[in-house]
Tab-separated table of C-alpha atoms in Angstrom:
chain	number	residue	atom	x	y	z
A	29	MET	CA	-19.106	-71.002	71.358
A	30	GLY	CA	-19.070	-67.959	69.162
A	31	GLN	CA	-16.846	-64.891	69.509
A	32	LYS	CA	-18.727	-61.605	70.271
A	33	LYS	CA	-17.557	-58.058	70.378
A	34	ASP	CA	-17.589	-57.597	74.141
A	35	LEU	CA	-19.017	-59.028	77.369
A	36	THR	CA	-22.315	-57.937	78.690
A	37	GLY	CA	-22.693	-56.335	82.143
A	38	SER	CA	-23.898	-59.579	83.768
A	39	GLU	CA	-21.104	-61.541	82.102
A	40	LYS	CA	-18.508	-59.124	83.389
A	41	SER	CA	-19.809	-59.405	86.959
A	42	LYS	CA	-19.808	-63.227	86.687
A	43	THR	CA	-16.272	-63.166	85.304
A	44	VAL	CA	-14.998	-61.118	88.223
A	45	ARG	CA	-16.661	-63.531	90.628
A	46	TYR	CA	-15.281	-66.655	88.981
A	47	LEU	CA	-11.778	-65.196	88.821
A	48	ALA	CA	-11.972	-64.229	92.504
A	49	GLU	CA	-12.848	-67.863	93.285
A	50	GLY	CA	-9.620	-68.990	91.589
A	51	CYS	CA	-11.022	-70.138	88.148
A	52	SER	CA	-8.783	-69.655	85.164
A	53	SER	CA	-9.845	-67.484	82.241
A	54	LEU	CA	-10.179	-70.680	80.141
A	55	LYS	CA	-12.503	-72.335	82.632
A	56	THR	CA	-14.526	-69.077	83.015
A	57	ALA	CA	-15.000	-68.946	79.269
A	58	LYS	CA	-16.302	-72.469	79.217
A	59	LEU	CA	-18.735	-71.801	82.091
A	60	LEU	CA	-20.230	-68.777	80.299
A	61	LYS	CA	-19.921	-70.431	76.866
A	62	ARG	CA	-17.968	-67.516	75.459
A	63	ASP	CA	-14.779	-67.350	73.360
A	64	HIS	CA	-11.570	-67.410	75.425
A	65	ARG	CA	-10.082	-64.503	73.475
A	66	THR	CA	-12.959	-62.261	74.571
A	67	PHE	CA	-12.128	-62.923	78.186
A	68	LYS	CA	-8.411	-62.294	77.689
A	69	ARG	CA	-9.166	-58.898	76.093
A	70	PHE	CA	-11.503	-57.976	78.964
A	71	ILE	CA	-8.773	-58.941	81.588
A	72	GLN	CA	-6.079	-56.946	79.722
A	73	ASN	CA	-8.272	-53.864	79.423
A	74	SER	CA	-9.121	-54.052	83.120
A	75	GLN	CA	-5.446	-54.192	84.195
A	76	GLN	CA	-4.454	-51.204	82.041
A	77	GLY	CA	-6.570	-48.786	84.124
A	78	ARG	CA	-7.643	-45.351	83.053
A	79	LYS	CA	-5.505	-43.154	80.955
A	80	LYS	CA	-3.968	-40.233	82.766
A	81	HIS	CA	-5.788	-36.964	82.077
A	82	VAL	CA	-3.598	-34.255	80.738
A	83	ASP	CA	-4.803	-30.715	81.503
A	84	LYS	CA	-4.832	-28.641	78.404
A	85	PRO	CA	-4.230	-24.903	78.705
A	86	ARG	CA	-7.508	-22.970	78.780
A	87	CYS	CA	-8.339	-20.797	75.840
A	88	THR	CA	-7.959	-17.228	76.936
A	89	ILE	CA	-9.260	-13.870	75.721
A	90	THR	CA	-7.756	-10.461	75.887
A	91	ALA	CA	-8.416	-7.886	78.522
A	92	HIS	CA	-10.294	-5.755	76.002
A	93	GLU	CA	-12.557	-8.692	75.141
A	94	LEU	CA	-13.059	-9.452	78.778
A	95	ARG	CA	-14.338	-5.833	79.359
A	96	LYS	CA	-16.688	-6.238	76.388
A	97	VAL	CA	-18.061	-9.459	77.865
A	98	LYS	CA	-18.624	-7.802	81.270
A	99	ARG	CA	-20.536	-4.922	79.704
A	100	ALA	CA	-22.634	-7.291	77.532
A	101	ALA	CA	-23.557	-9.419	80.574
A	102	ALA	CA	-24.739	-6.287	82.402
A	103	LYS	CA	-26.922	-5.194	79.422
A	104	MET	CA	-28.213	-8.694	78.740
A	105	PRO	CA	-28.827	-10.178	82.280
A	106	LEU	CA	-31.071	-13.114	81.067
A	107	ALA	CA	-29.106	-13.938	77.892
A	108	THR	CA	-27.211	-17.239	77.401
A	109	ILE	CA	-23.417	-17.419	77.463
A	110	LEU	CA	-23.286	-18.029	73.772
A	111	ALA	CA	-25.492	-14.933	73.047
A	112	ILE	CA	-23.271	-12.778	75.205
A	113	PHE	CA	-20.068	-13.834	73.439
A	114	GLN	CA	-21.801	-13.495	70.032
A	115	SER	CA	-22.837	-9.942	70.827
A	116	CYS	CA	-19.192	-9.116	71.547
A	117	ASN	CA	-18.109	-10.738	68.184
A	118	ILE	CA	-15.874	-13.186	70.024
A	119	THR	CA	-15.729	-16.555	68.338
A	120	GLY	CA	-13.668	-19.725	68.699
A	121	VAL	CA	-13.995	-19.866	72.459
A	122	PRO	CA	-15.112	-23.326	73.806
A	123	LYS	CA	-18.157	-23.617	76.018
A	124	SER	CA	-16.051	-24.626	79.104
A	125	THR	CA	-13.987	-21.477	78.828
A	126	ARG	CA	-17.006	-19.292	78.312
A	127	CYS	CA	-18.582	-20.750	81.489
A	128	ALA	CA	-15.345	-20.232	83.437
A	129	ILE	CA	-15.074	-16.600	82.308
A	130	LEU	CA	-18.674	-15.786	83.227
A	131	ARG	CA	-18.453	-17.619	86.489
A	132	ASP	CA	-15.616	-15.345	87.618
A	133	MET	CA	-17.684	-12.167	87.097
A	134	ALA	CA	-21.299	-13.244	87.599
A	135	LYS	CA	-23.581	-15.954	88.956
A	136	VAL	CA	-26.879	-17.455	87.761
A	137	ARG	CA	-29.886	-15.996	89.485
A	138	LYS	CA	-33.589	-16.065	88.847
A	139	ALA	CA	-35.332	-12.923	87.658
A	140	GLU	CA	-37.308	-11.192	90.398
A	141	ARG	CA	-41.076	-11.140	89.930
A	142	ARG	CA	-42.638	-7.725	90.506
A	143	PRO	CA	-45.713	-5.984	89.234
A	144	PRO	CA	-44.961	-3.548	86.339
A	145	LEU	CA	-44.604	0.144	87.244
A	146	ASN	CA	-45.691	2.705	84.738
A	147	LYS	CA	-45.359	6.475	84.935
A	148	THR	CA	-48.729	6.895	86.712
A	149	HIS	CA	-47.798	4.304	89.310
A	150	LYS	CA	-44.462	5.991	90.091
A	151	LEU	CA	-46.191	9.424	90.497
A	152	LYS	CA	-48.762	7.909	92.900
A	153	ARG	CA	-45.924	6.271	94.854
A	154	GLN	CA	-44.169	9.600	95.210
A	155	ASP	CA	-47.346	11.366	96.271
A	156	TRP	CA	-47.978	8.667	98.845
A	157	ALA	CA	-44.470	9.023	100.239
A	158	LYS	CA	-44.816	12.788	100.499
A	159	LYS	CA	-48.204	12.485	102.233
A	160	TYR	CA	-47.029	10.087	104.956
A	161	LEU	CA	-43.496	11.339	105.396
A	162	LYS	CA	-44.288	12.992	108.716
A	163	ILE	CA	-46.637	10.340	110.091
A	164	ASP	CA	-45.931	8.336	113.256
A	165	PHE	CA	-45.613	4.825	111.765
A	166	SER	CA	-45.755	3.167	115.234
A	167	LYS	CA	-49.539	3.799	115.075
A	168	VAL	CA	-50.007	2.094	111.680
A	169	LEU	CA	-51.352	-1.457	111.565
A	170	TRP	CA	-49.824	-3.148	108.473
A	171	THR	CA	-51.942	-6.046	107.218
A	172	ASP	CA	-51.759	-8.581	104.410
A	173	GLU	CA	-52.624	-12.116	103.377
A	174	MET	CA	-50.267	-15.002	102.548
A	175	ARG	CA	-50.891	-18.366	101.041
A	176	VAL	CA	-48.801	-21.280	102.170
A	177	SER	CA	-48.659	-24.640	100.344
A	178	LEU	CA	-47.723	-28.176	101.434
A	179	ASP	CA	-44.547	-28.226	99.356
A	180	GLY	CA	-43.312	-24.719	99.575
A	181	PRO	CA	-42.312	-22.292	96.803
A	182	ASP	CA	-40.582	-23.693	93.750
A	183	GLY	CA	-36.799	-23.735	93.846
A	184	TRP	CA	-36.491	-23.617	97.691
A	185	ALA	CA	-35.718	-27.378	98.075
A	186	ARG	CA	-32.014	-27.222	97.299
A	187	GLY	CA	-28.874	-27.729	99.327
A	188	TRP	CA	-25.383	-29.286	99.359
A	189	ILE	CA	-25.208	-32.949	98.307
A	190	GLY	CA	-22.045	-34.870	99.049
A	191	LYS	CA	-20.043	-36.372	96.223
A	192	GLY	CA	-21.259	-39.868	95.458
A	193	GLN	CA	-24.591	-39.257	97.099
A	194	ARG	CA	-27.873	-38.979	95.346
A	195	ALA	CA	-30.229	-36.017	95.818
A	196	PRO	CA	-33.333	-36.858	97.806
A	197	VAL	CA	-36.471	-37.454	95.753
A	198	ARG	CA	-39.334	-34.995	95.959
A	199	LEU	CA	-42.578	-36.487	94.706
A	200	ARG	CA	-44.839	-34.230	92.694
A	201	ARG	CA	-48.266	-33.686	94.188
A	202	GLN	CA	-51.347	-33.375	91.965
A	203	GLN	CA	-52.403	-29.672	91.757
A	204	GLY	CA	-49.899	-28.790	94.482
A	205	GLY	CA	-51.956	-30.351	97.272
A	206	GLY	CA	-53.761	-27.117	98.084
A	207	GLY	CA	-52.814	-24.513	100.604
A	208	VAL	CA	-53.824	-22.304	103.582
A	209	LEU	CA	-54.616	-18.617	103.350
A	210	VAL	CA	-53.258	-16.695	106.313
A	211	TRP	CA	-54.016	-13.116	107.439
A	212	ALA	CA	-51.900	-11.150	109.927
A	213	GLY	CA	-50.900	-7.648	110.865
A	214	ILE	CA	-48.036	-5.854	112.626
A	215	ILE	CA	-48.058	-2.650	114.621
A	216	LYS	CA	-45.064	-1.181	116.384
A	217	ASP	CA	-43.547	-4.283	118.048
A	218	GLU	CA	-46.718	-6.487	118.099
A	219	LEU	CA	-47.966	-9.276	115.848
A	220	VAL	CA	-51.663	-9.407	115.209
A	221	GLY	CA	-52.670	-12.930	114.499
A	222	PRO	CA	-51.928	-14.960	112.378
A	223	PHE	CA	-55.460	-15.933	111.585
A	224	ARG	CA	-56.487	-18.664	109.192
A	225	VAL	CA	-59.029	-18.177	106.450
A	226	GLU	CA	-61.494	-21.093	106.376
A	227	ASP	CA	-60.608	-23.646	103.721
A	228	GLY	CA	-62.631	-23.240	100.523
A	229	VAL	CA	-63.652	-19.645	101.301
A	230	LYS	CA	-62.882	-17.164	98.486
A	231	LEU	CA	-62.268	-13.707	99.970
A	232	ASN	CA	-64.771	-11.415	98.283
A	233	SER	CA	-66.026	-8.203	99.890
A	234	GLN	CA	-68.625	-9.933	102.138
A	235	SER	CA	-66.401	-12.837	103.281
A	236	TYR	CA	-63.400	-10.434	103.852
A	237	CYS	CA	-65.520	-8.220	106.116
A	238	GLN	CA	-66.980	-11.234	107.978
A	239	PHE	CA	-63.472	-12.641	108.436
A	240	LEU	CA	-62.237	-9.349	109.914
A	241	GLU	CA	-65.288	-9.310	112.246
A	242	ASP	CA	-64.659	-12.851	113.514
A	243	THR	CA	-60.893	-12.507	113.973
A	244	PHE	CA	-59.400	-9.060	114.087
A	245	PHE	CA	-62.200	-7.135	115.737
A	246	LYS	CA	-63.463	-9.889	118.171
A	247	GLN	CA	-60.145	-11.455	119.037
A	248	TRP	CA	-57.743	-8.480	119.039
A	249	SER	CA	-59.316	-5.013	118.583
A	250	ARG	CA	-61.883	-5.383	121.364
A	251	LYS	CA	-59.039	-5.922	123.924
A	252	LYS	CA	-57.440	-2.546	123.088
A	253	SER	CA	-58.215	0.757	124.823
A	254	ALA	CA	-60.411	3.377	123.217
A	255	SER	CA	-57.500	5.777	122.955
A	256	PHE	CA	-55.368	3.110	121.186
A	257	LYS	CA	-58.131	2.461	118.588
A	258	LYS	CA	-58.713	6.192	118.132
A	259	ASN	CA	-55.062	6.779	117.091
A	260	MET	CA	-54.572	3.565	115.118
A	261	ILE	CA	-54.304	3.772	111.301
A	262	PHE	CA	-55.426	0.697	109.379
A	263	MET	CA	-53.394	-0.273	106.293
A	264	GLN	CA	-54.439	-2.789	103.562
A	265	ASP	CA	-53.406	-3.216	99.981
A	266	ASN	CA	-55.534	-2.612	96.881
A	267	ALA	CA	-57.005	-6.102	96.499
A	268	PRO	CA	-60.618	-5.885	95.083
A	269	SER	CA	-62.082	-7.297	98.251
A	270	HIS	CA	-60.358	-4.523	100.268
A	271	THR	CA	-61.216	-1.481	98.197
A	272	SER	CA	-64.779	-2.268	97.102
A	273	LYS	CA	-67.585	0.052	98.059
A	274	TYR	CA	-69.054	-2.682	100.373
A	275	SER	CA	-65.791	-3.106	102.297
A	276	THR	CA	-65.090	0.597	102.487
A	277	ALA	CA	-68.614	1.335	103.882
A	278	TRP	CA	-68.354	-1.614	106.279
A	279	LEU	CA	-64.973	-0.375	107.654
A	280	ALA	CA	-66.356	3.160	107.994
A	281	ARG	CA	-69.168	1.781	110.213
A	282	LYS	CA	-66.383	0.262	112.368
A	283	GLY	CA	-64.724	3.686	112.685
A	284	ILE	CA	-61.993	3.018	110.158
A	285	ASN	CA	-62.417	5.751	107.552
A	286	GLU	CA	-60.853	8.917	106.177
A	287	GLU	CA	-57.446	9.466	107.835
A	288	LYS	CA	-57.723	6.279	109.800
A	289	LEU	CA	-57.753	4.224	106.672
A	290	MET	CA	-54.362	4.584	104.854
A	291	THR	CA	-54.447	5.089	101.119
A	292	TRP	CA	-52.187	2.660	99.318
A	293	PRO	CA	-50.262	3.257	96.056
A	294	PRO	CA	-50.657	0.680	93.263
A	295	CYS	CA	-48.213	-2.174	92.687
A	296	SER	CA	-46.309	-1.511	95.933
A	297	PRO	CA	-45.575	-4.790	97.851
A	298	ASP	CA	-42.107	-3.477	98.470
A	299	LEU	CA	-43.426	-0.718	100.733
A	300	ASN	CA	-45.396	-3.062	103.053
A	301	PRO	CA	-43.136	-4.280	105.945
A	302	ILE	CA	-45.314	-7.300	106.618
A	303	GLU	CA	-43.988	-8.788	103.314
A	304	ASN	CA	-40.706	-9.233	105.135
A	305	LEU	CA	-42.499	-11.048	107.958
A	306	TRP	CA	-43.867	-13.480	105.434
A	307	SER	CA	-40.383	-14.126	104.197
A	308	ILE	CA	-39.195	-14.852	107.781
A	309	ILE	CA	-42.070	-17.289	108.364
A	310	LYS	CA	-41.626	-19.057	105.048
A	311	CYS	CA	-37.919	-19.488	105.516
A	312	GLU	CA	-38.665	-21.085	108.908
A	313	ILE	CA	-41.435	-23.462	107.911
A	314	TYR	CA	-39.749	-24.607	104.647
A	315	LYS	CA	-36.142	-24.838	105.898
A	316	GLU	CA	-34.111	-27.878	104.775
A	317	GLY	CA	-36.721	-28.543	102.132
A	318	LYS	CA	-39.446	-29.510	104.588
A	319	ARG	CA	-42.810	-30.613	103.253
A	320	TYR	CA	-46.176	-31.281	104.792
A	321	THR	CA	-48.788	-33.944	104.457
A	322	SER	CA	-51.918	-32.010	105.533
A	323	LEU	CA	-53.244	-28.446	105.630
A	324	ASN	CA	-53.493	-28.545	109.448
A	325	SER	CA	-49.832	-29.450	109.774
A	326	VAL	CA	-48.677	-26.578	107.645
A	327	TRP	CA	-50.951	-24.234	109.578
A	328	GLU	CA	-49.502	-25.402	112.861
A	329	ALA	CA	-46.012	-24.741	111.465
A	330	VAL	CA	-47.070	-21.152	110.539
A	331	VAL	CA	-48.359	-20.524	114.058
A	332	ALA	CA	-45.179	-21.969	115.634
A	333	ALA	CA	-42.935	-19.853	113.352
A	334	ALA	CA	-44.987	-16.705	114.106
A	335	ARG	CA	-44.597	-17.279	117.841
A	336	ASN	CA	-40.782	-17.361	117.345
A	337	VAL	CA	-40.776	-13.892	115.781
A	338	ASP	CA	-39.938	-11.568	118.660
A	339	GLY	CA	-40.961	-8.001	119.182
A	340	GLU	CA	-37.596	-6.585	118.222
A	341	GLN	CA	-37.782	-8.114	114.788
A	342	ILE	CA	-41.265	-6.636	114.232
A	343	LYS	CA	-40.105	-3.278	115.558
A	344	THR	CA	-37.203	-3.316	113.111
A	345	LEU	CA	-39.718	-3.795	110.243
A	346	THR	CA	-42.111	-1.155	111.280
A	347	GLU	CA	-39.290	1.349	111.949
A	348	SER	CA	-37.960	0.835	108.465
A	349	MET	CA	-40.850	2.782	106.923
A	350	ASP	CA	-39.121	6.205	107.173
A	351	GLY	CA	-36.185	4.822	105.116
A	352	ARG	CA	-38.496	3.235	102.539
A	353	LEU	CA	-40.289	6.495	101.956
A	354	LEU	CA	-37.016	8.322	101.431
A	355	SER	CA	-35.875	5.601	99.090
A	356	VAL	CA	-39.106	5.971	97.032
A	357	LEU	CA	-38.535	9.673	96.673
A	358	ALA	CA	-34.861	9.165	95.792
A	359	ASN	CA	-35.734	6.556	93.141
A	360	LYS	CA	-38.487	8.859	91.753
A	361	GLY	CA	-41.189	6.345	92.580
A	362	GLY	CA	-39.223	3.298	91.404
A	363	TYR	CA	-38.912	-0.007	93.279
A	364	ILE	CA	-36.793	-0.120	96.371
A	365	GLY	CA	-34.922	-3.062	97.941
A	366	ARG	CA	-36.840	-4.663	100.793
């Protein structure tokens, strides 16, 4: 019966059980074949409880240093807390204090992903805004594609977890599990679609035109009056399958050419109101961290979410175009908030 440094986890649980059954510490030591002094030390340490935590005064910085930190955080939005304080030549401040100071004036956010805008892009955005400043946007059909996956965008599955509770487990799927490509359009207060691109089909010029023929033209456009189609302006972005010679000639044969086909400035997703519709649909189908087990189930969720978008929401998006054009001109072709 040798003396060891401390009891193991299993020995501690057995000791508590034996003591609860009325066994003495000496008898418990004999049952576990351990030294009696080891048990007495364990019992004494258990009765002492935790030491009372004494709050130490937080290390503070001067008001002048605080202003320097605020300016540095604005100039270095993606820098670490240590780098911000080092750029201000402030040393000797513990990490907990640095975090508390930054938490009072800022919060951690992901960088927004946007295509780069150079000088030529900005000039083209300004020219586009001037060209369509006086147009009636209620006659413009805004179109775009969206891909939805089974698990949703990264970083969306987060929420409040109670103290003492474990966060739910999200299993990783090999290659993301695939996704569904969706095409839709909005005009005035009406939603066109959504239509599902057949699984495994890559949208090149030929497949894109065939898709429009089978969905947009046969299922929606043919039901409209001749006067409606005569005044409608078709908008699409600058994806290669949209702007190729084949697609342009094919749309021209369908009567969508010249002024009826809107020119689109480069790198301008912020100007397309249907991007906001995609955000509404994604927030609905992925709320509370929802995931899907099949492509059909996520497609059914997209259709259900699209049906819940009423005409007033769509009208708000299409009527926002006048303000977007003015913002482009005010920002000299720069990005605008959507």
